[in-house]
Every structure is written in structure tokens, then in C-alpha cells.
Amino acid sequence: MPPEILSGRILLVEDSQYVKKEQTPSFCNYDQSDYQSAFWGDGKRAYEDQSEQIALERLLPESGNLMLEIGAGAGRNTLRYTGYKKVVLVDYALTQMQQAQERLGKSERFRYVAADVYHLPFADNVFDGATMIRVLHHLSDIDPAIREIKRVLQKNSVFILEFANKRNLKAIFRYLTGKQDWSPFTEEKVEFVELNFDNHPSAVQKTLASHGFNVQKKLAVSNLRIGSLKKEQNLDWMLRIESILQILNSGFLLSPSVFLKSILVEHEGPARINEFFRCPNCGSGELKESPSSVECIACGKVYPIVDGIYDFRL
Ligand SMILES: C[S@@+](CC[C@H](N)C(=O)[O-])C[C@H]1O[C@@H](n2cnc3c(N)ncnc32)[C@H](O)[C@@H]1O
């Protein structure tokens, strides 16, 4: 089942300096979607999956305390965060979190949270690392998402962001031969299918910079994404070439997927000591947790805990 489209929910947060009373930007809802098996199943995207593994090995720090994986889906990448003591998986789709829990288990090392990136249910300065892989292309407005990610990160945290690259070789070729009307060279994003956006590398990097992230490393990823080549018998040599191209092409960034490693160098947000969750509805950190729910003392909103998965969706 394809993901459905979410739009137009009104935020009722009044007292936060970060989240204003405004419309939540639209994004894709993967609840009830069979994305994991339909998209990744039977090894049909083994090349992309392992290209991402190579990229993550190059970008992840050797160690860390608490990693936030945003839009984690069914946890395809989670076991790759080997250096981190704990990982908090967030996805708007409860069913994706359920699949992740089935895959990774109910372990002390993992915590599963259904929430939306525009309203993360965490206190300020909680995490020392974050990733967001294959999610940015579903966000209709990337700026408030990056601002919210910054809020929950500590200063000097690592943030690894993947995005679908508008300025890729195929798009350039199609544009220059008249098969595509939009320019891959201009910075505005392009919506190629409803709520599927390709972003331009300069635009993404400018947004990161505007929120205090310093891009330290760039990798061009999935350089050989060519349907006719992607066969099991080709996988080894394709990955060897991919590994070289990730770095060779990193100055030009003409690949369909780009990974950026940033460090959060500017962070003026106040630390909230000893708080982990905060209410995404009113911003309060005064929460009362029971085995089946978390209740906000300030606004009274109750968030269920479903079989160990925190459901903080507004
Ligand atoms: C293409 S899947 C990628 C999943 C995973 N990162 C991976 O690479 O396998 C995109 C995921 O982002 C999630 N997502 C989309 N918009 C979101 C939002 N606003 N907040 C949280 N998750 C979101 C979807 O529910 C979906 O699970």
C-alpha cells in the first residue's frame, strides 16, 4: 500500500521559542505501508542499501551516547550505529515502529517513538548524534524540520543527513536533451511525484548553515543506480566502484543521493537538565509516565504507550 499524504494539521503550541502556532508542513504518512518489503525486499535494492552502509561507515563517529534516528522506518539502518550506546528511533508511522521493534527487539539499547519531525517530543539538548536518511524528500518544508532537530541536539553533535539530489546526472542529461522541463541547476526543490521532492545540494547546505550546522563531509551516494546493472552477480564490482565514486564525486555531487555529515557548532538553546521527553503539544517537560501512557501535567494531553512504543503524534 503506498504511503498517504498528511497535510494541514494546526499546531497549538503557544509557549515554545522554537515551535510557533502555525500549520504543520505536509509530509508522507507510511502507516500501514508495506514499504520495507515492497521497496527493499528480495534484495532488489541491495546495491543502494550497501552503498548507504559504506557511506555511514565513513561518516559515523566511533562512539557516542544517544543517537536519534529520524524517520527510521523499519530500522533498516539502525544496527549500523554501532558506536552509540543507545538509539532512539522516531517515525511518524506507528506500524513502521512496530516493524522496527520486531526486527531489533525490545532491548534497553533501543527506544521506539511515533512522532513527527516537526514536533519532536524531546527536551532541548538531549542527543549527541542524529541521522535522517531517505526522509527529507518527503518533507514539504525542510527549514522547520532542521530547526527542530537542532533544538534536541547538544552542541558539537553529529548530524548525518541524506537527501535525494535534484542535480543528478540523469536529471542533467534529461534537461539538456529536452526530456525534462525543470532545471536541475536552480536551487528550488522539485516535486517529481506528490510529496516526493528532490532538493538541490546548495539549498540543503544553506539551510543547515542557517541553523548552525557546519558541513564537514559530503559523499555522493548510489552513483551507479542504473536499473539494467543492478543484478546480484554485479553487486561486488558495483560496490567497489561505488566506494571510489562516493569520494571522487563528492566535490561535484552529481549522484541521485547525497550524504552530509555536519557538526552543530552554534547552539544557543537552554539546556533542560534531567528531562528527556517534552510535550509536543505545549512544550512542557512536566510529564507523568505510567506503563500505558505519558500524561502532560501542563496541558493534560495523554500519549499512549503501545506495546512499548511511545505514541507522541499530535
Ligand atoms: C522512505 S522511508 C525511509 C525509512 C528509513 N529511514 C530507511 O532509509 O529505510 C521514509 C520514512 O520517513 C517517515 N516520515 C515521513 N515524514 C515524516 C515526519 N514528518 N516525521 C517523522 N517521520 C516521517 C515515514 O513514515 C517513513 O517511514
mmCIF file of C-alpha atoms and ligand atoms in Angstrom:
data_model
loop_
_atom_site.group_PDB
_atom_site.id
_atom_site.type_symbol
_atom_site.label_atom_id
_atom_site.label_comp_id
_atom_site.label_asym_id
_atom_site.label_seq_id
_atom_site.Cartn_x
_atom_site.Cartn_y
_atom_site.Cartn_z
ATOM 1 C CA MET A 1 0.000 0.000 0.000
ATOM 2 C CA PRO A 2 1.548 3.369 -0.939
ATOM 3 C CA PRO A 3 2.020 5.989 1.782
ATOM 4 C CA GLU A 4 -0.796 8.501 2.214
ATOM 5 C CA ILE A 5 -0.364 12.221 2.361
ATOM 6 C CA LEU A 6 -0.775 14.272 5.501
ATOM 7 C CA SER A 7 -1.392 17.949 5.487
ATOM 8 C CA GLY A 8 -2.944 20.891 7.193
ATOM 9 C CA ARG A 9 -2.894 19.955 10.886
ATOM 10 C CA ILE A 10 -2.845 23.024 13.105
ATOM 11 C CA LEU A 11 -0.272 23.282 15.846
ATOM 12 C CA LEU A 12 -1.440 24.557 19.195
ATOM 13 C CA VAL A 13 1.929 25.213 20.785
ATOM 14 C CA GLU A 14 1.996 28.623 22.419
ATOM 15 C CA ASP A 15 4.930 28.806 24.759
ATOM 16 C CA SER A 16 7.900 27.475 22.872
ATOM 17 C CA GLN A 17 10.505 29.717 21.328
ATOM 18 C CA TYR A 18 11.085 27.079 18.658
ATOM 19 C CA VAL A 19 7.691 25.847 17.505
ATOM 20 C CA LYS A 20 5.229 28.532 16.526
ATOM 21 C CA LYS A 21 1.465 28.293 16.229
ATOM 22 C CA GLU A 22 1.306 27.506 12.557
ATOM 23 C CA GLN A 23 0.331 24.866 10.082
ATOM 24 C CA THR A 24 2.424 21.745 10.109
ATOM 25 C CA PRO A 25 4.021 21.329 6.694
ATOM 26 C CA SER A 26 2.713 18.366 4.710
ATOM 27 C CA PHE A 27 4.541 15.052 4.716
ATOM 28 C CA CYS A 28 4.008 11.392 3.801
ATOM 29 C CA ASN A 29 2.424 9.003 6.281
ATOM 30 C CA TYR A 30 3.781 5.458 5.970
ATOM 31 C CA ASP A 31 1.330 3.967 8.481
ATOM 32 C CA GLN A 32 0.059 0.602 7.129
ATOM 33 C CA SER A 33 2.549 0.885 4.262
ATOM 34 C CA ASP A 34 4.419 -2.263 3.168
ATOM 35 C CA TYR A 35 7.377 -0.059 2.239
ATOM 36 C CA GLN A 36 10.027 -2.230 3.843
ATOM 37 C CA SER A 37 9.155 -5.424 1.968
ATOM 38 C CA ALA A 38 7.890 -3.766 -1.224
ATOM 39 C CA PHE A 39 10.862 -1.421 -1.639
ATOM 40 C CA TRP A 40 13.773 -3.287 -0.062
ATOM 41 C CA GLY A 41 12.553 -6.902 -0.106
ATOM 42 C CA ASP A 42 14.171 -9.747 -2.106
ATOM 43 C CA GLY A 43 17.457 -7.850 -2.225
ATOM 44 C CA LYS A 44 16.250 -5.789 -5.166
ATOM 45 C CA ARG A 45 17.895 -2.681 -3.773
ATOM 46 C CA ALA A 46 20.915 -4.392 -2.240
ATOM 47 C CA TYR A 47 23.161 -2.009 -4.170
ATOM 48 C CA GLU A 48 21.579 1.111 -2.640
ATOM 49 C CA ASP A 49 21.357 -0.461 0.807
ATOM 50 C CA GLN A 50 25.034 -1.406 0.854
ATOM 51 C CA SER A 51 26.098 1.886 -0.715
ATOM 52 C CA GLU A 52 24.468 3.562 2.288
ATOM 53 C CA GLN A 53 26.304 1.205 4.624
ATOM 54 C CA ILE A 54 29.621 2.275 3.052
ATOM 55 C CA ALA A 55 28.649 5.950 3.427
ATOM 56 C CA LEU A 56 27.567 5.547 7.048
ATOM 57 C CA GLU A 57 30.791 3.741 7.958
ATOM 58 C CA ARG A 58 32.671 6.721 6.574
ATOM 59 C CA LEU A 59 30.614 9.347 8.359
ATOM 60 C CA LEU A 60 29.593 7.954 11.741
ATOM 61 C CA PRO A 61 31.714 8.847 14.767
ATOM 62 C CA GLU A 62 33.451 5.967 16.503
ATOM 63 C CA SER A 63 31.465 6.433 19.673
ATOM 64 C CA GLY A 64 28.568 8.338 21.147
ATOM 65 C CA ASN A 65 25.911 8.168 23.851
ATOM 66 C CA LEU A 66 22.467 8.785 22.448
ATOM 67 C CA MET A 67 21.599 8.694 18.771
ATOM 68 C CA LEU A 68 18.317 9.983 17.358
ATOM 69 C CA GLU A 69 17.269 8.253 14.140
ATOM 70 C CA ILE A 70 14.563 10.345 12.493
ATOM 71 C CA GLY A 71 12.194 8.667 10.056
ATOM 72 C CA ALA A 72 13.800 5.368 10.986
ATOM 73 C CA GLY A 73 11.168 3.312 9.184
ATOM 74 C CA ALA A 74 11.571 -0.371 9.957
ATOM 75 C CA GLY A 75 15.076 0.167 11.361
ATOM 76 C CA ARG A 76 16.962 -0.818 8.208
ATOM 77 C CA ASN A 77 19.957 1.330 9.209
ATOM 78 C CA THR A 78 19.731 1.176 12.997
ATOM 79 C CA LEU A 79 22.209 -1.658 13.584
ATOM 80 C CA ARG A 80 24.801 0.370 11.691
ATOM 81 C CA TYR A 81 25.066 2.867 14.573
ATOM 82 C CA THR A 82 27.439 0.565 16.379
ATOM 83 C CA GLY A 83 29.364 3.253 18.273
ATOM 84 C CA TYR A 84 26.306 4.639 20.068
ATOM 85 C CA LYS A 85 25.260 3.267 23.438
ATOM 86 C CA LYS A 86 21.558 3.888 22.809
ATOM 87 C CA VAL A 87 19.424 4.716 19.791
ATOM 88 C CA VAL A 88 16.025 6.399 19.845
ATOM 89 C CA LEU A 89 14.060 5.562 16.706
ATOM 90 C CA VAL A 90 11.411 8.066 15.629
ATOM 91 C CA ASP A 91 8.918 7.664 12.830
ATOM 92 C CA TYR A 92 5.509 9.172 12.258
ATOM 93 C CA ALA A 93 4.165 5.757 11.247
ATOM 94 C CA LEU A 94 3.360 3.584 14.260
ATOM 95 C CA THR A 95 3.406 0.486 12.043
ATOM 96 C CA GLN A 96 6.966 1.298 10.925
ATOM 97 C CA MET A 97 7.981 1.490 14.584
ATOM 98 C CA GLN A 98 6.274 -1.857 15.190
ATOM 99 C CA GLN A 99 8.254 -3.398 12.331
ATOM 100 C CA ALA A 100 11.450 -1.870 13.700
ATOM 101 C CA GLN A 101 10.718 -3.345 17.115
ATOM 102 C CA GLU A 102 10.105 -6.767 15.551
ATOM 103 C CA ARG A 103 13.440 -6.511 13.762
ATOM 104 C CA LEU A 104 15.549 -5.100 16.605
ATOM 105 C CA GLY A 105 13.732 -6.410 19.660
ATOM 106 C CA LYS A 106 12.701 -4.855 22.967
ATOM 107 C CA SER A 107 16.170 -4.012 24.111
ATOM 108 C CA GLU A 108 17.476 -1.443 26.599
ATOM 109 C CA ARG A 109 19.553 -0.103 23.734
ATOM 110 C CA PHE A 110 16.587 0.930 21.564
ATOM 111 C CA ARG A 111 13.596 3.139 22.252
ATOM 112 C CA TYR A 112 10.734 3.468 19.780
ATOM 113 C CA VAL A 113 8.778 6.695 19.394
ATOM 114 C CA ALA A 114 5.993 7.532 16.954
ATOM 115 C CA ALA A 115 6.266 11.289 16.388
ATOM 116 C CA ASP A 116 6.705 13.836 13.685
ATOM 117 C CA VAL A 117 9.980 15.583 12.954
ATOM 118 C CA TYR A 118 8.308 19.000 13.095
ATOM 119 C CA HIS A 119 7.301 18.364 16.750
ATOM 120 C CA LEU A 120 9.856 16.115 18.341
ATOM 121 C CA PRO A 121 8.728 15.041 21.833
ATOM 122 C CA PHE A 122 12.148 15.561 23.400
ATOM 123 C CA ALA A 123 13.633 18.203 25.648
ATOM 124 C CA ASP A 124 16.323 20.537 24.345
ATOM 125 C CA ASN A 125 19.940 19.325 24.052
ATOM 126 C CA VAL A 126 19.224 15.646 24.670
ATOM 127 C CA PHE A 127 21.080 13.815 21.880
ATOM 128 C CA ASP A 128 24.709 13.798 20.796
ATOM 129 C CA GLY A 129 24.017 12.388 17.343
ATOM 130 C CA ALA A 130 21.219 12.233 14.779
ATOM 131 C CA THR A 131 20.583 10.792 11.354
ATOM 132 C CA MET A 132 17.801 11.400 8.862
ATOM 133 C CA ILE A 133 18.017 9.086 5.865
ATOM 134 C CA ARG A 134 15.528 8.967 2.987
ATOM 135 C CA VAL A 135 13.142 11.310 4.795
ATOM 136 C CA LEU A 136 13.947 14.846 3.617
ATOM 137 C CA HIS A 137 12.402 14.088 0.213
ATOM 138 C CA HIS A 138 9.021 13.637 1.938
ATOM 139 C CA LEU A 139 9.075 16.996 3.750
ATOM 140 C CA SER A 140 7.385 19.929 2.060
ATOM 141 C CA ASP A 141 9.352 22.423 4.175
ATOM 142 C CA ILE A 142 12.818 21.433 5.328
ATOM 143 C CA ASP A 143 13.651 24.542 7.355
ATOM 144 C CA PRO A 144 11.392 23.939 10.396
ATOM 145 C CA ALA A 145 12.457 20.292 10.453
ATOM 146 C CA ILE A 146 16.162 21.192 10.632
ATOM 147 C CA ARG A 147 15.385 23.819 13.289
ATOM 148 C CA GLU A 148 13.592 21.220 15.395
ATOM 149 C CA ILE A 149 16.432 18.696 15.009
ATOM 150 C CA LYS A 150 18.871 21.370 16.149
ATOM 151 C CA ARG A 151 16.772 22.012 19.246
ATOM 152 C CA VAL A 152 17.089 18.471 20.552
ATOM 153 C CA LEU A 153 20.812 18.153 19.793
ATOM 154 C CA GLN A 154 23.668 19.114 22.059
ATOM 155 C CA LYS A 155 26.338 21.487 20.844
ATOM 156 C CA ASN A 156 29.022 19.654 18.783
ATOM 157 C CA SER A 157 26.654 16.802 17.961
ATOM 158 C CA VAL A 158 26.993 14.962 14.669
ATOM 159 C CA PHE A 159 24.082 15.119 12.236
ATOM 160 C CA ILE A 160 24.084 12.841 9.186
ATOM 161 C CA LEU A 161 21.533 13.876 6.605
ATOM 162 C CA GLU A 162 20.703 12.070 3.377
ATOM 163 C CA PHE A 163 18.673 13.713 0.641
ATOM 164 C CA ALA A 164 17.528 12.969 -2.906
ATOM 165 C CA ASN A 165 19.657 15.157 -5.153
ATOM 166 C CA LYS A 166 17.962 17.332 -7.736
ATOM 167 C CA ARG A 167 21.273 17.985 -9.547
ATOM 168 C CA ASN A 168 21.970 14.373 -10.531
ATOM 169 C CA LEU A 169 23.486 13.233 -13.843
ATOM 170 C CA LYS A 170 20.264 11.685 -15.149
ATOM 171 C CA ALA A 171 18.283 14.878 -14.473
ATOM 172 C CA ILE A 172 21.019 16.974 -16.111
ATOM 173 C CA PHE A 173 21.001 14.740 -19.214
ATOM 174 C CA ARG A 174 17.210 14.785 -19.450
ATOM 175 C CA TYR A 175 17.133 18.560 -19.058
ATOM 176 C CA LEU A 176 19.836 19.183 -21.667
ATOM 177 C CA THR A 177 18.129 16.866 -24.185
ATOM 178 C CA GLY A 178 14.722 18.494 -23.666
ATOM 179 C CA LYS A 179 13.106 15.495 -21.944
ATOM 180 C CA GLN A 180 12.556 17.347 -18.671
ATOM 181 C CA ASP A 181 11.260 20.881 -18.253
ATOM 182 C CA TRP A 182 12.682 21.740 -14.811
ATOM 183 C CA SER A 183 16.282 22.810 -14.398
ATOM 184 C CA PRO A 184 18.474 20.654 -12.130
ATOM 185 C CA PHE A 185 20.772 23.647 -11.616
ATOM 186 C CA THR A 186 18.433 26.013 -9.774
ATOM 187 C CA GLU A 187 18.096 25.858 -6.000
ATOM 188 C CA GLU A 188 14.336 25.453 -5.541
ATOM 189 C CA LYS A 189 13.213 21.913 -4.798
ATOM 190 C CA VAL A 190 11.243 19.942 -7.363
ATOM 191 C CA GLU A 191 8.210 17.796 -6.545
ATOM 192 C CA PHE A 192 8.501 14.942 -9.047
ATOM 193 C CA VAL A 193 5.607 12.956 -7.515
ATOM 194 C CA GLU A 194 3.177 14.335 -4.929
ATOM 195 C CA LEU A 195 5.137 14.834 -1.681
ATOM 196 C CA ASN A 196 8.353 13.449 -3.161
ATOM 197 C CA PHE A 197 10.907 16.223 -3.506
ATOM 198 C CA ASP A 198 14.400 16.350 -4.950
ATOM 199 C CA ASN A 199 16.475 19.010 -3.192
ATOM 200 C CA HIS A 200 19.449 20.946 -4.526
ATOM 201 C CA PRO A 201 22.738 20.442 -2.607
ATOM 202 C CA SER A 202 23.310 24.191 -2.200
ATOM 203 C CA ALA A 203 19.834 24.764 -0.784
ATOM 204 C CA VAL A 204 20.209 21.943 1.748
ATOM 205 C CA GLN A 205 23.643 23.142 2.833
ATOM 206 C CA LYS A 206 22.414 26.728 3.194
ATOM 207 C CA THR A 207 19.558 25.550 5.406
ATOM 208 C CA LEU A 208 21.947 23.552 7.587
ATOM 209 C CA ALA A 209 24.329 26.520 7.844
ATOM 210 C CA SER A 210 21.492 28.866 8.784
ATOM 211 C CA HIS A 211 20.788 26.659 11.821
ATOM 212 C CA GLY A 212 24.387 26.457 12.981
ATOM 213 C CA PHE A 213 25.401 23.189 11.335
ATOM 214 C CA ASN A 214 28.870 23.082 9.832
ATOM 215 C CA VAL A 215 29.044 20.590 6.951
ATOM 216 C CA GLN A 216 32.286 18.665 7.371
ATOM 217 C CA LYS A 217 31.998 15.824 4.897
ATOM 218 C CA LYS A 218 29.960 15.190 1.766
ATOM 219 C CA LEU A 219 29.507 11.907 -0.060
ATOM 220 C CA ALA A 220 27.928 11.239 -3.444
ATOM 221 C CA VAL A 221 25.948 8.034 -2.959
ATOM 222 C CA SER A 222 24.276 5.429 -5.219
ATOM 223 C CA ASN A 223 26.303 6.660 -8.194
ATOM 224 C CA LEU A 224 25.557 3.516 -10.255
ATOM 225 C CA ARG A 225 21.795 3.487 -9.765
ATOM 226 C CA ILE A 226 21.111 2.060 -13.228
ATOM 227 C CA GLY A 227 18.317 -0.494 -13.441
ATOM 228 C CA SER A 228 19.982 -2.742 -16.037
ATOM 229 C CA LEU A 229 23.206 -3.054 -13.974
ATOM 230 C CA LYS A 230 21.546 -3.901 -10.664
ATOM 231 C CA LYS A 231 21.861 -7.687 -10.738
ATOM 232 C CA GLU A 232 23.094 -9.932 -7.957
ATOM 233 C CA GLN A 233 26.132 -11.044 -9.958
ATOM 234 C CA ASN A 234 27.209 -7.406 -10.459
ATOM 235 C CA LEU A 235 26.904 -6.350 -6.823
ATOM 236 C CA ASP A 236 30.544 -6.838 -5.761
ATOM 237 C CA TRP A 237 32.191 -4.842 -8.512
ATOM 238 C CA MET A 238 29.471 -2.181 -8.411
ATOM 239 C CA LEU A 239 30.110 -1.617 -4.719
ATOM 240 C CA ARG A 240 33.870 -1.421 -5.271
ATOM 241 C CA ILE A 241 33.348 1.306 -7.882
ATOM 242 C CA GLU A 242 30.667 2.966 -5.769
ATOM 243 C CA SER A 243 33.091 3.177 -2.880
ATOM 244 C CA ILE A 244 35.581 5.119 -5.032
ATOM 245 C CA LEU A 245 32.936 7.311 -6.670
ATOM 246 C CA GLN A 246 31.460 8.348 -3.320
ATOM 247 C CA ILE A 247 34.661 10.253 -2.692
ATOM 248 C CA LEU A 248 35.689 11.155 -6.261
ATOM 249 C CA ASN A 249 32.258 12.642 -6.936
ATOM 250 C CA SER A 250 31.971 14.355 -3.569
ATOM 251 C CA GLY A 251 33.228 17.657 -4.959
ATOM 252 C CA PHE A 252 30.608 17.685 -7.734
ATOM 253 C CA LEU A 253 27.668 15.919 -6.055
ATOM 254 C CA LEU A 254 26.000 14.656 -9.250
ATOM 255 C CA SER A 255 24.682 11.426 -7.713
ATOM 256 C CA PRO A 256 20.994 10.635 -7.033
ATOM 257 C CA SER A 257 21.591 10.527 -3.284
ATOM 258 C CA VAL A 258 23.834 12.734 -1.122
ATOM 259 C CA PHE A 259 25.005 12.197 2.450
ATOM 260 C CA LEU A 260 26.161 15.200 4.504
ATOM 261 C CA LYS A 261 27.909 14.988 7.847
ATOM 262 C CA SER A 262 27.503 18.165 9.891
ATOM 263 C CA ILE A 263 28.559 19.278 13.321
ATOM 264 C CA LEU A 264 26.243 21.538 15.302
ATOM 265 C CA VAL A 265 28.673 24.331 16.095
ATOM 266 C CA GLU A 266 26.203 27.019 17.176
ATOM 267 C CA HIS A 267 23.640 26.261 19.835
ATOM 268 C CA GLU A 268 22.082 28.944 21.937
ATOM 269 C CA GLY A 269 19.212 26.804 23.246
ATOM 270 C CA PRO A 270 18.918 26.479 27.041
ATOM 271 C CA ALA A 271 19.708 23.047 28.498
ATOM 272 C CA ARG A 272 16.851 21.339 30.343
ATOM 273 C CA ILE A 273 18.685 19.183 32.806
ATOM 274 C CA ASN A 274 17.182 15.769 33.669
ATOM 275 C CA GLU A 275 14.407 15.981 31.112
ATOM 276 C CA PHE A 276 14.084 13.572 28.240
ATOM 277 C CA PHE A 277 10.576 13.794 26.831
ATOM 278 C CA ARG A 278 8.695 17.031 26.473
ATOM 279 C CA CYS A 279 5.118 17.509 25.429
ATOM 280 C CA PRO A 280 4.919 18.156 21.681
ATOM 281 C CA ASN A 281 1.579 19.880 22.214
ATOM 282 C CA CYS A 282 2.563 22.544 24.759
ATOM 283 C CA GLY A 283 6.352 22.213 25.159
ATOM 284 C CA SER A 284 6.227 21.374 28.873
ATOM 285 C CA GLY A 285 8.745 18.935 30.332
ATOM 286 C CA GLU A 286 6.438 18.062 33.245
ATOM 287 C CA LEU A 287 5.228 14.625 32.231
ATOM 288 C CA LYS A 288 3.880 11.755 34.264
ATOM 289 C CA GLU A 289 4.634 8.295 32.886
ATOM 290 C CA SER A 290 2.700 5.115 33.648
ATOM 291 C CA PRO A 291 3.147 1.687 31.974
ATOM 292 C CA SER A 292 0.432 2.524 29.434
ATOM 293 C CA SER A 293 0.776 6.266 28.815
ATOM 294 C CA VAL A 294 2.585 9.542 29.302
ATOM 295 C CA GLU A 295 0.480 12.431 30.534
ATOM 296 C CA CYS A 296 1.406 16.090 30.254
ATOM 297 C CA ILE A 297 0.759 17.776 33.602
ATOM 298 C CA ALA A 298 0.632 21.199 31.974
ATOM 299 C CA CYS A 299 -1.876 20.691 29.147
ATOM 300 C CA GLY A 300 -3.439 17.366 30.154
ATOM 301 C CA LYS A 301 -2.741 15.623 26.855
ATOM 302 C CA VAL A 302 -2.274 11.870 27.190
ATOM 303 C CA TYR A 303 0.071 9.956 24.903
ATOM 304 C CA PRO A 304 -0.382 6.173 24.767
ATOM 305 C CA ILE A 305 2.429 3.669 25.068
ATOM 306 C CA VAL A 306 1.502 0.835 22.700
ATOM 307 C CA ASP A 307 3.403 -2.382 23.408
ATOM 308 C CA GLY A 308 6.481 -0.397 24.421
ATOM 309 C CA ILE A 309 6.188 2.170 21.614
ATOM 310 C CA TYR A 310 5.598 5.760 22.722
ATOM 311 C CA ASP A 311 2.936 7.412 20.582
ATOM 312 C CA PHE A 312 3.558 11.163 20.690
ATOM 313 C CA ARG A 313 1.710 12.018 17.485
ATOM 314 C CA LEU A 314 -0.395 15.163 17.760
HETATM 315 C C1 LIG B 1 11.442 6.279 2.602
HETATM 316 S S1 LIG B 1 11.146 5.856 4.273
HETATM 317 C C2 LIG B 1 12.807 5.682 4.906
HETATM 318 C C3 LIG B 1 12.903 4.859 6.137
HETATM 319 C C4 LIG B 1 14.327 4.625 6.646
HETATM 320 N N1 LIG B 1 14.972 5.880 7.010
HETATM 321 C C5 LIG B 1 15.140 3.901 5.619
HETATM 322 O O1 LIG B 1 16.006 4.541 4.993
HETATM 323 O O2 LIG B 1 14.931 2.701 5.446
HETATM 324 C C6 LIG B 1 10.648 7.422 4.941
HETATM 325 C C7 LIG B 1 10.203 7.340 6.384
HETATM 326 O O3 LIG B 1 10.076 8.674 6.876
HETATM 327 C C8 LIG B 1 8.925 8.724 7.685
HETATM 328 N N2 LIG B 1 8.455 10.113 7.739
HETATM 329 C C9 LIG B 1 7.986 10.855 6.725
HETATM 330 N N3 LIG B 1 7.666 12.081 7.169
HETATM 331 C C10 LIG B 1 7.946 12.107 8.499
HETATM 332 C C11 LIG B 1 7.805 13.085 9.511
HETATM 333 N N4 LIG B 1 7.325 14.305 9.263
HETATM 334 N N5 LIG B 1 8.199 12.767 10.767
HETATM 335 C C12 LIG B 1 8.680 11.527 11.052
HETATM 336 N N6 LIG B 1 8.814 10.555 10.125
HETATM 337 C C13 LIG B 1 8.452 10.845 8.862
HETATM 338 C C14 LIG B 1 7.939 7.796 7.027
HETATM 339 O O4 LIG B 1 6.911 7.391 7.917
HETATM 340 C C15 LIG B 1 8.840 6.673 6.554
HETATM 341 O O5 LIG B 1 8.939 5.639 7.489
#
